[in-house]
Short mmCIF file of C-alpha atoms in Angstrom, two decimals:
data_model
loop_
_atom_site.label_atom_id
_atom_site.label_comp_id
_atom_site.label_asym_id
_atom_site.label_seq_id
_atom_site.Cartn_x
_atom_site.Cartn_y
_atom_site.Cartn_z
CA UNK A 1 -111.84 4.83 10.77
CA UNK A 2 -109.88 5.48 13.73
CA UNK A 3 -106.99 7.21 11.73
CA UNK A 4 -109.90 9.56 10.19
CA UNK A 5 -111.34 10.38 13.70
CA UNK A 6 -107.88 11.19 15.12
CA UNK A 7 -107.29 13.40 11.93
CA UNK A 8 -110.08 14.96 12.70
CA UNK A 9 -109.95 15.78 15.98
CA UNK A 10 -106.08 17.44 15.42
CA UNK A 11 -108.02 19.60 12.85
CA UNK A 12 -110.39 20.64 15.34
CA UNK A 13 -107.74 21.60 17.84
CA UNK A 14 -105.51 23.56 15.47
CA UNK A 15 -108.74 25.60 14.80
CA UNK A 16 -110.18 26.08 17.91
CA UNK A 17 -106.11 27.22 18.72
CA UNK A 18 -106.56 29.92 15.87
CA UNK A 19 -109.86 31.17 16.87
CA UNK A 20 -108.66 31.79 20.42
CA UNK A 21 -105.75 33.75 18.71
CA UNK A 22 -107.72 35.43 16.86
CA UNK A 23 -110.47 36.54 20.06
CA UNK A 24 -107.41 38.04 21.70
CA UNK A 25 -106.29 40.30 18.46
CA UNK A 26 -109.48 42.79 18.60
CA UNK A 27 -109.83 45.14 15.95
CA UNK A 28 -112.08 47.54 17.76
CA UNK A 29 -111.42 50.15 19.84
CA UNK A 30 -111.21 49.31 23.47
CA UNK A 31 -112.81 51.39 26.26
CA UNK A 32 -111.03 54.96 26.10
CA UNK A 33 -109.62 54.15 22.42
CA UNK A 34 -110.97 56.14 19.49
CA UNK A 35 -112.01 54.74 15.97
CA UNK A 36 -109.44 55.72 13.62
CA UNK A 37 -111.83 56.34 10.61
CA UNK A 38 -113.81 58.78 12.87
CA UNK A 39 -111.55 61.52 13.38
CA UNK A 40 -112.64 63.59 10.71
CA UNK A 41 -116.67 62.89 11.64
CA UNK A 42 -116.11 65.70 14.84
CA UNK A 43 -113.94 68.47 12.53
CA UNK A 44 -111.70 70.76 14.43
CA UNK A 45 -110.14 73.41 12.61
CA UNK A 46 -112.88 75.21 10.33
CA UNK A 47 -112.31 77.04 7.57
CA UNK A 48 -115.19 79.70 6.91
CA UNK A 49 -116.93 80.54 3.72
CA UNK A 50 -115.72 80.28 0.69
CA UNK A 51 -117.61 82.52 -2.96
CA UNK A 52 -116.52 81.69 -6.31
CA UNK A 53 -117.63 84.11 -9.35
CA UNK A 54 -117.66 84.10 -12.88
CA UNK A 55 -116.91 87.40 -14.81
CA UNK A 56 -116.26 89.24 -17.75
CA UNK A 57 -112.82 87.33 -18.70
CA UNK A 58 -112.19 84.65 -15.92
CA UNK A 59 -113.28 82.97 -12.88
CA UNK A 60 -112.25 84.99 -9.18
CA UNK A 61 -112.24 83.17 -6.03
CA UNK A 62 -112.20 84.37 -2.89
CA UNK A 63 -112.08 83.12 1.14
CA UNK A 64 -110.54 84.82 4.29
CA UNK A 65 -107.33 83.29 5.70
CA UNK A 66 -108.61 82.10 9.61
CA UNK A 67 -109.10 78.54 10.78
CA UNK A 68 -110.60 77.87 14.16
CA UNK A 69 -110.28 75.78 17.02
CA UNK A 70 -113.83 74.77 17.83
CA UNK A 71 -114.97 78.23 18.58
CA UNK A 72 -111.27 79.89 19.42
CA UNK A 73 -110.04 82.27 16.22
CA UNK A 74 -106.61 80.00 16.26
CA UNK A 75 -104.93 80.53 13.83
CA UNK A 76 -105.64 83.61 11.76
CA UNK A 77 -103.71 83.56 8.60
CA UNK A 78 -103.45 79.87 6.81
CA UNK A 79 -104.31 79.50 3.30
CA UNK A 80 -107.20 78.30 1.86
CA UNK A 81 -107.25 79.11 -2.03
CA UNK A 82 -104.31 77.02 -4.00
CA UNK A 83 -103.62 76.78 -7.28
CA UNK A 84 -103.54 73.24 -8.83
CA UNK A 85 -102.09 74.10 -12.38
CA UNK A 86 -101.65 76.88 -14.45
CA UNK A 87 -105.09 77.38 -15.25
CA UNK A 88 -106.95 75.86 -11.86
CA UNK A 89 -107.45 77.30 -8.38
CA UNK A 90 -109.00 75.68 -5.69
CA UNK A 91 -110.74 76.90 -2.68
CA UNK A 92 -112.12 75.38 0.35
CA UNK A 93 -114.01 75.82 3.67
CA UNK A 94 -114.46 72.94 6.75
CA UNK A 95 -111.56 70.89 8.56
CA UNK A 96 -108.39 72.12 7.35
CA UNK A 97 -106.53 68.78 7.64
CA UNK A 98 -108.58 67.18 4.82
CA UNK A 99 -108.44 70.34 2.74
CA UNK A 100 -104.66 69.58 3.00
CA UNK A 101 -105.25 66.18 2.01
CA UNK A 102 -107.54 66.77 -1.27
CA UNK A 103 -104.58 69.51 -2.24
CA UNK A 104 -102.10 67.09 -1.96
CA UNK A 105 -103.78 64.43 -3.94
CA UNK A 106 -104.80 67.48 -6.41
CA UNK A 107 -101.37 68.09 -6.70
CA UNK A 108 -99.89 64.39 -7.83
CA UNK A 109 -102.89 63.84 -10.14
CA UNK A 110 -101.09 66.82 -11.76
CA UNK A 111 -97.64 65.84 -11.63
CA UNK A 112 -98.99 62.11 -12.88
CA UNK A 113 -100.55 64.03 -16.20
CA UNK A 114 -97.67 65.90 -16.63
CA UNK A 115 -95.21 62.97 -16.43
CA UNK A 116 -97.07 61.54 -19.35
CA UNK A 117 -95.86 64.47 -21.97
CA UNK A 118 -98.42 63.70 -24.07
CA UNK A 119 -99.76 66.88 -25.64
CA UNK A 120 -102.77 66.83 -23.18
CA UNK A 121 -103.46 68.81 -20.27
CA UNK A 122 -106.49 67.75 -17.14
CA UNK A 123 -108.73 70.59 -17.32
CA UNK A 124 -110.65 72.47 -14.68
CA UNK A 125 -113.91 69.71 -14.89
CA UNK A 126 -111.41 67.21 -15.03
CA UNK A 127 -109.68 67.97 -11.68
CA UNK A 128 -113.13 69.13 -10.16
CA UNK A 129 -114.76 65.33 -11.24
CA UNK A 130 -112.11 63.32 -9.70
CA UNK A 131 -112.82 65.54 -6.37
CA UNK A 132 -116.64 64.72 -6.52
CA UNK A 133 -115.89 61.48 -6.62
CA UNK A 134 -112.99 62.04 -3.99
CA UNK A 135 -115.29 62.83 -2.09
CA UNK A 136 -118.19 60.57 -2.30
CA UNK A 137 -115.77 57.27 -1.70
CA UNK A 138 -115.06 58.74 1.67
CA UNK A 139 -118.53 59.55 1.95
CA UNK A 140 -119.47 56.29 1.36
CA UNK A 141 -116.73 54.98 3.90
CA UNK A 142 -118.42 56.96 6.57
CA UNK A 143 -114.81 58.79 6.90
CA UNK A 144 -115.96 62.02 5.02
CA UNK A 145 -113.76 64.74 3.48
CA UNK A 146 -115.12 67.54 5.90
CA UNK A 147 -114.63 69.73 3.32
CA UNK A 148 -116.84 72.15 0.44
CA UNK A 149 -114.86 72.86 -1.89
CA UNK A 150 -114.61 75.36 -5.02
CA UNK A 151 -112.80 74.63 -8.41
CA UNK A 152 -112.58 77.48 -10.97
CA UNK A 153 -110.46 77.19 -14.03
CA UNK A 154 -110.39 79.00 -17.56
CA UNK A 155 -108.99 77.22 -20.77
CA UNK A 156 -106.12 78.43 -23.18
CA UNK A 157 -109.59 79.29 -25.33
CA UNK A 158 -111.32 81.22 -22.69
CA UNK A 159 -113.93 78.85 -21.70
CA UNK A 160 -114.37 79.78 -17.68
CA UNK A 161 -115.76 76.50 -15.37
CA UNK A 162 -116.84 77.09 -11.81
CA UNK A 163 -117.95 74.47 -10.00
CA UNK A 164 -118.38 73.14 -6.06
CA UNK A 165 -118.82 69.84 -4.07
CA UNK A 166 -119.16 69.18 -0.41
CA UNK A 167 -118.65 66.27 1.77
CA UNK A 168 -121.76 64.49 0.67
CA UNK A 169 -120.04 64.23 -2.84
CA UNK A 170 -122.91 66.58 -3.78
CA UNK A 171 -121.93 68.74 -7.03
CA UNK A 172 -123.25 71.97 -9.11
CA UNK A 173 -121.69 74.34 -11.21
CA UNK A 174 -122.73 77.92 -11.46
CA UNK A 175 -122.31 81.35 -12.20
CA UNK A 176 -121.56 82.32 -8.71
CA UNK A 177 -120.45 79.38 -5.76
CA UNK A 178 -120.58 79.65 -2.21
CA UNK A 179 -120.16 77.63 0.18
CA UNK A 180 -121.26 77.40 4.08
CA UNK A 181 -123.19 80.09 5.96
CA UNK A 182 -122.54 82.48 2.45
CA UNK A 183 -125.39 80.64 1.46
CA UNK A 184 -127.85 82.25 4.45
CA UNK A 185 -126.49 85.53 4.13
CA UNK A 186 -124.88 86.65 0.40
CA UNK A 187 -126.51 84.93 -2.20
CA UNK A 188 -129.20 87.78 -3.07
CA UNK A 189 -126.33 90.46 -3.22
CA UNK A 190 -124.86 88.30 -5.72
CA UNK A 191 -127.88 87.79 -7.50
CA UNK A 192 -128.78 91.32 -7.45
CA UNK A 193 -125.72 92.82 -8.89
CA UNK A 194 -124.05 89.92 -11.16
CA UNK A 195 -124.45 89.93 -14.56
CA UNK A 196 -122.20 88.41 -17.51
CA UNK A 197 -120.43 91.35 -18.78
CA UNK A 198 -119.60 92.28 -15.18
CA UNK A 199 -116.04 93.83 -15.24
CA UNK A 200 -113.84 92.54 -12.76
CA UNK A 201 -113.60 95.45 -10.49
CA UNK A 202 -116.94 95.30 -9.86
CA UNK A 203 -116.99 91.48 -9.39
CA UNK A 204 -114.16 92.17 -6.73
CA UNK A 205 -116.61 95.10 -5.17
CA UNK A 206 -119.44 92.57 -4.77
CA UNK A 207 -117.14 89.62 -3.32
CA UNK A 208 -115.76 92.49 -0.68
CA UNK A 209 -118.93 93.12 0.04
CA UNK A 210 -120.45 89.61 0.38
CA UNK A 211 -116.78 88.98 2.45
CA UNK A 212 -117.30 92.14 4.89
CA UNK A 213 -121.02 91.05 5.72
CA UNK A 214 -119.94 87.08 6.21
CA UNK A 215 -117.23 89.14 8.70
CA UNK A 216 -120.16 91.08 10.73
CA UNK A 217 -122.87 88.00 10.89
CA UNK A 218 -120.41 84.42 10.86
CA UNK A 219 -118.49 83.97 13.79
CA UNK A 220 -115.59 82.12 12.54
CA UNK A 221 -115.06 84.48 9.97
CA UNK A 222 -112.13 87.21 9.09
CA UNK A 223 -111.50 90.51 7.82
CA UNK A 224 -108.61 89.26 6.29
CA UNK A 225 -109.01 87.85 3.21
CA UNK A 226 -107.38 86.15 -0.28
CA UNK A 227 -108.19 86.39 -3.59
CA UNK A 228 -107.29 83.93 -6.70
CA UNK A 229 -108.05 85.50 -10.02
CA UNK A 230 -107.61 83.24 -13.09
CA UNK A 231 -108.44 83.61 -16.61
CA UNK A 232 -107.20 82.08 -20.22
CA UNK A 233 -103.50 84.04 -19.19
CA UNK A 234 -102.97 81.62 -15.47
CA UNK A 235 -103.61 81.41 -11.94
CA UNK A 236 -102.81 84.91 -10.35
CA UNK A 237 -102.81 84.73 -6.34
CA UNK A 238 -103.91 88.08 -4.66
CA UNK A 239 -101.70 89.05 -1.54
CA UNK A 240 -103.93 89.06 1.78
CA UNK A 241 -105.36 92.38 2.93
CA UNK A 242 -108.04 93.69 5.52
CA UNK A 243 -111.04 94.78 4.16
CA UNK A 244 -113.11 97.65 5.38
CA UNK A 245 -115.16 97.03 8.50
CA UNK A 246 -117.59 99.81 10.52
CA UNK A 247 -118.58 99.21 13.94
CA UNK A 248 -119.12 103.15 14.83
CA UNK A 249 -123.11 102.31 14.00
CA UNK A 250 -125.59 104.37 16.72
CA UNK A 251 -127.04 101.87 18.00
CA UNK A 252 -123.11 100.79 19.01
CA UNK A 253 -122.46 104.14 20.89
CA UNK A 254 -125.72 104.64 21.87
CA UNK A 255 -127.47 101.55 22.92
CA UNK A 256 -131.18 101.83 23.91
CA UNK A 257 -131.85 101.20 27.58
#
């Protein structure tokens, strides 16, 4: 009996030992620490609007090339429209460090499918899927992807997919995509001049259109701007250019006193 108590008492000792250890190795942030999971809850470089549009014979994409700093227009030409394989592009608006993030992880599910060589090929849904769901883990994990994000893609037999998710995991496909404050101010001039014959001239005239008034009415948006056209034939990335902006309106020159 007195063997058992002394046994017993050693055990208790050894784990009141460990639980002392264990008080002094805190897990939590300390006073003036941050939570590493909850960087990407306050987002700092933004990434406007992004519109995605379905045509006669593929799928365009397009975004302006500015990320800002809070409110400061930092940095003013940084990519935001990638192609993922042959036949998928990718666009994205919000923090610009997890739209880095989602393109790298894009890009090794690709290399992983192409390492198999086995006839088969992820398509646009495919790619688009594994993003919604990307994205509602992290969700989930309170450590969003601050991030909505476009995926367009057309197959070798011309079927065009368009599709977009945000940071809730929340998913739709479409005719026509946008994403952030495009959906306050350009949805009815898509609506109003899409149809599914559209050529894609004019599908580029509408998207420079919807792009110049996001420029006059968002503030972190850009005159400069990106697009990604692709169809049954491949990605094709558009080189950046300025698009048309007036500001010589009367009510400029002439404000009323």
């Amino acid at each position: 009996k007195k063997r058992k108590q002394t046994n017993l008492e050693s055990y208790i000792r050894k784990f009141s030992k460990m639980f002392n250890a264990c008080q002094k190795v805190s897990v939590l942030p300390t006073e003036g620490e941050v939570d590493p999971t909850s960087y990407t809850t306050s987002p700092l470089h933004m990434g406007a609007s992004v519109i995605g549009l379905k045509y006669k014979d593929g799928v365009l994409i397009a975004a302006d090339r500015q990320v800002c700093y809070g409110s400061m227009q930092r940095f003013k030409s940084l990519q935001r429209i990638f192609p993922i394989t042959k036949n998928v592009v990718m666009g994205s608006g919000g923090e610009y460090s997890d739209l880095q993030a989602i393109v790298r992880k894009l890009k090794e599910t690709e290399l992983e499918d192409w390492a198999h060589h086995d006839g088969n090929q992820y398509s646009a849904r495919d790619y688009y899927n594994l993003l919604t769901r990307m994205s509602y883990k992290q969700r989930n994990k309170m450590d969003p992807l601050w991030c909505s994000s476009v995926v367009a893609g057309v197959s070798e037999d011309g079927d065009k997919f368009l599709g977009l998710t945000d940071y809730h995991g929340t998913h739709y496909e479409g005719n026509f995509v946008v994403t952030g404050l495009a959906n306050y101010f350009v949805k009815a001039i898509i609506e109003n001049n899409w149809n599914p014959d559209i050529e894609k001239a004019d599908a580029i005239a509408i998207l420079e259109k919807c792009l110049r008034v996001l420029f006059y009415r968002e503030c972190k948006a850009s005159d400069y701007v990106q697009f990604a056209d692709v169809t049954s034939a491949g990605v094709q990335m558009g080189e950046p250019y300025r698009i048309t902006s007036t500001w010589d309106h009367q009510e400029f020159l002439h404000p009323r006193e």
